[in-house]
Coordinates of C-alpha atoms in Angstrom, one line a residue:
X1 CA -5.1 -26.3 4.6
X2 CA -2.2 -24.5 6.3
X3 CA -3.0 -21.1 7.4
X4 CA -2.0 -18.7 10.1
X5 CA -4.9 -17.2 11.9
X6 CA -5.9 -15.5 15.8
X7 CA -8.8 -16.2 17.8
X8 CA -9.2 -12.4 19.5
X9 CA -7.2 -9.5 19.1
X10 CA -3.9 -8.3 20.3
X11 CA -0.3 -8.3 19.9
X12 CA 1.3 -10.4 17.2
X13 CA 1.4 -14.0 19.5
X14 CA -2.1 -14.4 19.1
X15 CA -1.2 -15.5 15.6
X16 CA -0.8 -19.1 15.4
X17 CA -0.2 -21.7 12.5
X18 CA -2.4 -25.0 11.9
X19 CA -5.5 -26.5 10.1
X20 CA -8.1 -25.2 8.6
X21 CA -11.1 -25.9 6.4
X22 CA -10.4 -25.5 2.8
X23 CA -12.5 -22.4 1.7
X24 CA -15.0 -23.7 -1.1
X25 CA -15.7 -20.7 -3.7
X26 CA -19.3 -19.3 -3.4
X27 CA -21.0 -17.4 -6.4
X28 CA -18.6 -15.0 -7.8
X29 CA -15.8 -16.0 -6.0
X30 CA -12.6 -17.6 -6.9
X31 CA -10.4 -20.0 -5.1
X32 CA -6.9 -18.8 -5.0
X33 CA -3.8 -21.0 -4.2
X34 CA -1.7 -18.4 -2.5
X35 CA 1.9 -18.1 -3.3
X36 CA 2.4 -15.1 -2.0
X37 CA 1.0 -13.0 0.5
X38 CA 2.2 -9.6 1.9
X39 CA 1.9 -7.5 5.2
X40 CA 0.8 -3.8 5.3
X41 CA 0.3 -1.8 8.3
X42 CA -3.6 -1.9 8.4
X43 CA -3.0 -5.7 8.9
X44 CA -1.4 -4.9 12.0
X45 CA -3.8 -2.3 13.3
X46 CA -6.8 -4.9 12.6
X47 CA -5.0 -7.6 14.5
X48 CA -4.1 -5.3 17.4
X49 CA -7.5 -4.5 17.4
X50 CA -6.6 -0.6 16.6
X51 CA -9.0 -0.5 13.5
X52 CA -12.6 -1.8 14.7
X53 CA -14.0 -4.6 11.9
X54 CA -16.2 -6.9 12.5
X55 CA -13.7 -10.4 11.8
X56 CA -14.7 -14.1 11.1
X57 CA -13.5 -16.1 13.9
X58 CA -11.1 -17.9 13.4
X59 CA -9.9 -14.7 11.7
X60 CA -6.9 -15.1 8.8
X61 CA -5.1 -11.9 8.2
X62 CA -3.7 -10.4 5.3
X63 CA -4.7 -8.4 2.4
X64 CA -2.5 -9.0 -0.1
X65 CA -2.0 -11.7 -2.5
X66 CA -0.8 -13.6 -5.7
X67 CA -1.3 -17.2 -6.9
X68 CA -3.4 -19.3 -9.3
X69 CA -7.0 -20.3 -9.6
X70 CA -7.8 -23.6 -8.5
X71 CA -11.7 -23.6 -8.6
X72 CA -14.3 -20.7 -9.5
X73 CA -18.2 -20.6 -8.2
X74 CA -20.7 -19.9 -10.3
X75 CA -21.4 -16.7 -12.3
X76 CA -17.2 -16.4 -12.2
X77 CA -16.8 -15.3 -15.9
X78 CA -13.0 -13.6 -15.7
X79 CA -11.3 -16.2 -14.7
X80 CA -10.7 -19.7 -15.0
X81 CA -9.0 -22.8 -13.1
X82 CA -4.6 -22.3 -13.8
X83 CA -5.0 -18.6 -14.2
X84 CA -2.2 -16.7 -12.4
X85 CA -3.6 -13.6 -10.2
X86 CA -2.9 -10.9 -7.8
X87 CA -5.2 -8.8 -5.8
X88 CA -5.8 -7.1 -2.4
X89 CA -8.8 -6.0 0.0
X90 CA -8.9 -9.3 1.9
X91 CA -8.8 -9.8 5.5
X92 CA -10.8 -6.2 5.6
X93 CA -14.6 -5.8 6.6
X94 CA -15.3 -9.1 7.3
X95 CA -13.7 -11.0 4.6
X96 CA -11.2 -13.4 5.3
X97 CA -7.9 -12.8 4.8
X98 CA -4.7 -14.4 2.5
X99 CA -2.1 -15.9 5.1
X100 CA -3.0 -19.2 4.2
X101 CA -3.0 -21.7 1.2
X102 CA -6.0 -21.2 -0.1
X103 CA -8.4 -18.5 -0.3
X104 CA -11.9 -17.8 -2.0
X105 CA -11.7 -14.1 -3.5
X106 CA -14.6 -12.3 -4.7
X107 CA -13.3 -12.2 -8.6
X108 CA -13.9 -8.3 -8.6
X109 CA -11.2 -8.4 -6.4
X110 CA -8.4 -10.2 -8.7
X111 CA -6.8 -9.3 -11.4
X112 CA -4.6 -11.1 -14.1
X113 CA -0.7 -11.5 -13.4
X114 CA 1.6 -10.5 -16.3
X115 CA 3.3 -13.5 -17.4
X116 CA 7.1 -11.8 -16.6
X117 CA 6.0 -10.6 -12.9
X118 CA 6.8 -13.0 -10.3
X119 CA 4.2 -13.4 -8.0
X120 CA 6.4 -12.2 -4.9
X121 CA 6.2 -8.6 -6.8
X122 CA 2.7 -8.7 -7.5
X123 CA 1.7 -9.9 -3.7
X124 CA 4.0 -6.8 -2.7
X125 CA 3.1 -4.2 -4.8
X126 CA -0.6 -5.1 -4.7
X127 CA -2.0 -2.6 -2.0
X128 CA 0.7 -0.1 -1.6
X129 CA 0.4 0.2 -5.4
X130 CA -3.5 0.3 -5.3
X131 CA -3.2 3.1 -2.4
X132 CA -0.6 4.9 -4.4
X133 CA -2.6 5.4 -7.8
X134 CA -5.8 6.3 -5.9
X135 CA -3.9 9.2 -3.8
X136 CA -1.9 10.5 -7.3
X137 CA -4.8 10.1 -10.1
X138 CA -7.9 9.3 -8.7
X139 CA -7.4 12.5 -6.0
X140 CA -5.0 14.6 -6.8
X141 CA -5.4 14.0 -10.5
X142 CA -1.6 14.2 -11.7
X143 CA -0.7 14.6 -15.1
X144 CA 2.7 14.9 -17.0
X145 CA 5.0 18.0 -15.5
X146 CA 3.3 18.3 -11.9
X147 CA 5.7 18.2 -9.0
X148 CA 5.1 15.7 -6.4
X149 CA 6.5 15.6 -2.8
X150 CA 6.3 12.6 -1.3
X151 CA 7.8 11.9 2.4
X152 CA 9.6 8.1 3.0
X153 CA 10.5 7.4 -0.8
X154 CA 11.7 4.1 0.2
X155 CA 8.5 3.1 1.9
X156 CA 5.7 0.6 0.7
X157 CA 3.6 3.5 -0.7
X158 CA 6.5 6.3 -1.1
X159 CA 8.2 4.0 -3.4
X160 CA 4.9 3.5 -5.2
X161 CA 4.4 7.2 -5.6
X162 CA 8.0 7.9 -6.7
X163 CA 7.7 5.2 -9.7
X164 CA 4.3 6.4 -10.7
X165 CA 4.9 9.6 -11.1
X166 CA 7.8 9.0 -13.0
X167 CA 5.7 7.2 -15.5
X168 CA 3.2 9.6 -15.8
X169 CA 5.9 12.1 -16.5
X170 CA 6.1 14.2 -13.4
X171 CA 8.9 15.2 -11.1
X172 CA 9.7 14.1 -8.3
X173 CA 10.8 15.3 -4.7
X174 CA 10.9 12.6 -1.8
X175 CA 12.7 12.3 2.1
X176 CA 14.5 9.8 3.2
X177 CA 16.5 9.0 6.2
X178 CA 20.3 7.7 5.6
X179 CA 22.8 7.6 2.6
X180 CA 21.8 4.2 1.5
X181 CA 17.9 4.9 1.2
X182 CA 19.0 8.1 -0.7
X183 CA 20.9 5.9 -3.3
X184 CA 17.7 3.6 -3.5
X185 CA 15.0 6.7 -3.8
X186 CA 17.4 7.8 -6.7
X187 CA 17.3 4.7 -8.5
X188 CA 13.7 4.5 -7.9
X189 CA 13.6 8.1 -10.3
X190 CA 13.3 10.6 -7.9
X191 CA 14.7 14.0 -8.6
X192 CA 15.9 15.2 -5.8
X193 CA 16.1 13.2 -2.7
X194 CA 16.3 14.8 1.1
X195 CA 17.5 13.0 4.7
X196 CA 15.3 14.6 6.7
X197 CA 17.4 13.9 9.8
X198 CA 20.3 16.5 8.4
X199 CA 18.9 18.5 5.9
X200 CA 16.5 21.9 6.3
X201 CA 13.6 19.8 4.7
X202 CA 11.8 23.1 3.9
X203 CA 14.6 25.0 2.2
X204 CA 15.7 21.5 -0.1
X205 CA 12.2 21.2 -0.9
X206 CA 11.4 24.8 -2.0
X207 CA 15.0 24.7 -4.2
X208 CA 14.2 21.5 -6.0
X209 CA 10.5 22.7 -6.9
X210 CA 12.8 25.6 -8.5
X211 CA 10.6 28.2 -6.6
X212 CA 7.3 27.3 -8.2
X213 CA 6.0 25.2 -5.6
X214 CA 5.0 21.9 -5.3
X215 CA 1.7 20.9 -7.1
X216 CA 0.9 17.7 -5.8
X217 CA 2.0 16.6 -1.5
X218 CA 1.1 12.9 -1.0
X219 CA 1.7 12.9 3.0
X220 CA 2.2 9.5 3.6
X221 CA 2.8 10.0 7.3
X222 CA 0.7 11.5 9.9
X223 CA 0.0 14.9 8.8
X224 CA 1.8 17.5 11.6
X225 CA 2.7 20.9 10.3
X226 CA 0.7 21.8 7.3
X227 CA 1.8 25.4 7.6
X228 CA 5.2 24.8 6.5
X229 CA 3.4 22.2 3.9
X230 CA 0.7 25.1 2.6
X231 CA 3.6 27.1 2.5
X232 CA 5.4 24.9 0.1
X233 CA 2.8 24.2 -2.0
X234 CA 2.2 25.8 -5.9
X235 CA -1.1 27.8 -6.5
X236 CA -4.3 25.2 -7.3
X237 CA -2.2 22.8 -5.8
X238 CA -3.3 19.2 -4.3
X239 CA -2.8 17.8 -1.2
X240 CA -3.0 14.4 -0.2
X241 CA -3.6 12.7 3.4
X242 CA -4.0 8.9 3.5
X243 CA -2.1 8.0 7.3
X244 CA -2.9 9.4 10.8
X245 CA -6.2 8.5 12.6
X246 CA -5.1 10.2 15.9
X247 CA -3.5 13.3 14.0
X248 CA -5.0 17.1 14.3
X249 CA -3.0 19.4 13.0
X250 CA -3.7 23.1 12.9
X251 CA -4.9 23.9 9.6
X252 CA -3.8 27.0 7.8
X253 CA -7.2 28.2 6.4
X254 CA -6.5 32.0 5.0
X255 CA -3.1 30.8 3.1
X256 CA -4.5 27.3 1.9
X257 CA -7.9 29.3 0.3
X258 CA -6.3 32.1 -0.9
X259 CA -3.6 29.4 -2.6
X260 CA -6.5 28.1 -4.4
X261 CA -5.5 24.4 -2.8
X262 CA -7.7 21.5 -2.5
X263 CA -7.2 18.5 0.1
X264 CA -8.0 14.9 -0.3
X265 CA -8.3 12.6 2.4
X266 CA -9.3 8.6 1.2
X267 CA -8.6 5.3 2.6
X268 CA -7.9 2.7 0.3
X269 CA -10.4 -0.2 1.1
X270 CA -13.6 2.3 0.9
X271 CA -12.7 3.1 -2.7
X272 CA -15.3 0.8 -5.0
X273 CA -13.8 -2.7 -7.2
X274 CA -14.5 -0.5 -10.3
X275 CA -12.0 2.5 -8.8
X276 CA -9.9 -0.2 -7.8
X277 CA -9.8 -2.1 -11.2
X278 CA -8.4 1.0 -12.8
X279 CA -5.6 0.9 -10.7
X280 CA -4.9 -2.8 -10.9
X281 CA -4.6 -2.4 -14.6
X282 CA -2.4 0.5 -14.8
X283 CA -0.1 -1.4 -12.1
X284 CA -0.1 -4.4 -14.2
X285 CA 0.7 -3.1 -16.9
X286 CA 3.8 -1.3 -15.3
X287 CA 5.0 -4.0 -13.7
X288 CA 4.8 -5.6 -16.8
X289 CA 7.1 -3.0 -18.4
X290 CA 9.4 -2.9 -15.6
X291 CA 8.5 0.9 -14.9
X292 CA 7.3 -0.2 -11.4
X293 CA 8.8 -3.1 -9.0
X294 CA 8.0 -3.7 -5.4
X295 CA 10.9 -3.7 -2.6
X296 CA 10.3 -6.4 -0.6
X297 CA 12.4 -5.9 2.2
X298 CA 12.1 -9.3 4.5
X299 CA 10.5 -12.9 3.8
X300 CA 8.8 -15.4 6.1
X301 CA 7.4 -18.6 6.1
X302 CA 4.0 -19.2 7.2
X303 CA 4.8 -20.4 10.5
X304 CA 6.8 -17.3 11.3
X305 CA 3.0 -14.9 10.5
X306 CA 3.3 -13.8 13.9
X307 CA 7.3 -12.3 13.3
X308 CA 6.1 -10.8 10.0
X309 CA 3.4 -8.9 12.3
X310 CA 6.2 -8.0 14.4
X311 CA 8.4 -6.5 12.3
X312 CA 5.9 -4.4 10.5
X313 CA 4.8 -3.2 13.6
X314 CA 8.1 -2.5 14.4
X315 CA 9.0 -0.2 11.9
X316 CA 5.2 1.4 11.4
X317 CA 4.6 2.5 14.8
X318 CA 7.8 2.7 17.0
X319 CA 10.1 3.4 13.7
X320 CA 12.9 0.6 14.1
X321 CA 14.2 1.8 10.4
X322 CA 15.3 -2.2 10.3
X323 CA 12.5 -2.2 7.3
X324 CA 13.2 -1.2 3.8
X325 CA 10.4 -2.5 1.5
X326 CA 7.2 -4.6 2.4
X327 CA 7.4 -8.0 3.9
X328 CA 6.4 -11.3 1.8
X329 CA 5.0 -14.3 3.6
X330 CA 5.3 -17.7 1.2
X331 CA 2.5 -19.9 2.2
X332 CA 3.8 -22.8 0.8
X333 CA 7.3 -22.7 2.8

């Protein structure tokens, strides 16, 4: 099969395209033909060798994907050859990864693809969407008439957070930086929509929370100031971190107890397949209804792996703002 893999660590050229072995399903696992793959950041940060894991060599990156069954092991009992699927989690702790034509999934891992979602959506919302419902419901527990903040609406996760929200009946502030990605924020249902690089952030946030505070902060970047974040926040509100390895910010502990707040710090691949499945669902399901769609912002070939890399990395760590959406690789081009 055609797959993209890299031999060590290190900056997007060590990706290469050629042959590999066709990946035979072991028990409970299902072979995928992959359709449709996406990039995330964490793909980037394993290949650069930034995240340690122990990887398979050769190593195949990638943890998104969408396709159809061509094969199951045995004791597969969800799934059967010609089902179309989507999932995540690959190419993470040791498992290989889904920038190729074919890979073998663990089946807790899948999950069915609604017959009216292409599989370019469902490859793109697949983590991003997985991360978002973790961090708003399985965290922060949100429920109809919360306000949620969210910084970089138009992101792979900020657009995620905007949409379910929206469907779970909350309101919704969010940051952006330029005219356009304001326009797109708003049409993804946000409420109130703020360019960071000329508004006073604090002051639009605190007037569209209509001076009660935000209940629910899903900081999608590295955290930096959570005094002017604790300050913002509602009584009993619920903060959530999910980005910034490196970051320490000074924490504000006499006005975040006395606040009553709570803080929630997860990463998305340490949650269990069971956690997980409840997401998947719920995203399914939205998708289906056309409450949620991935932007997919760019789309490569497989031979052009090591561009996709190079774009993300691009926009996630030196913040090219050439990126709106995630980044869909199309093994079979």
């Amino acid at each position: 099969m055609k797959a993209a893999f890299l031999d060590q660590p290190g900056p997007p050229e060590v990706i290469r395209t050629g042959e590999l072995p066709t990946p035979t399903p072991g028990a409970g696992e299902v072979l995928v033909r992959v359709t449709a793959a996406s990039v995330n950041p964490i793909d980037t940060y394993i290949r650069a060798g930034l995240v340690a894991m122990t990887l398979p060599r050769p190593f195949i990156p990638g943890c998104d994907l969408a396709g159809v069954v061509e094969a199951v092991g045995a004791g597969v009992k969800r799934f059967h050859v010609g089902d179309r699927v989507w999932g995540s989690n690959q190419g993470l702790l040791g498992r290989q990864g889904t920038f190729a034509e074919y890979a073998a999934v663990g089946e807790q891992w899948l999950y069915p693809t609604p017959t009216n979602v292409a599989d370019e959506q469902a490859a793109a919302a697949a983590l991003v969407g997985i991360t978002a419902h973790l961090g708003l419901f399985g965290c922060a527990k949100l429920h109809a008439g919360d306000t949620v903040f969210v910084n970089g609406g138009t992101g792979g996760v900020g657009s995620m957070v905007i949409q379910m929200a929206k469907a779970a009946g909350a309101r919704v502030v969010t940051t952006v930086g330029s005219a356009e990605k304001a326009t797109l924020a708003a049409e993804l249902g946000a409420d109130a929509v703020i360019n960071y690089k000329t508004d006073d952030v604090a002051a639009k946030v605190k007037e569209a929370a209509g001076g009660a505070g935000i209940t629910v902060w899903y900081e999608t970047q590295p955290p930096t100031d959570l005094d002017r974040t604790v300050e913002l926040m509602a009584p009993r509100g619920r903060v959530v971190v999910m980005a910034g390895r490196a970051a320490r910010p000074v924490f504000p502990n006499g006005p975040f107890y006395v606040k009553g707040l709570s803080l929630h710090g997860f990463a998305m691949f340490n949650a269990t397949p069971d956690e997980q499945r409840v997401c998947g669902a719920d995203l399914a399901q939205w998708l289906g209804q056309g409450k949620i769609k991935a932007l997919i912002g760019a789309r490569f070939p497989l031979a052009d792996a090591a561009k996709a890399h190079a774009l993300q990395e691009e926009n996630t760590g030196k913040k090219a703002g050439t990126l709106t959406g995630k980044i869909v690789v199309l093994p079979s081009v």
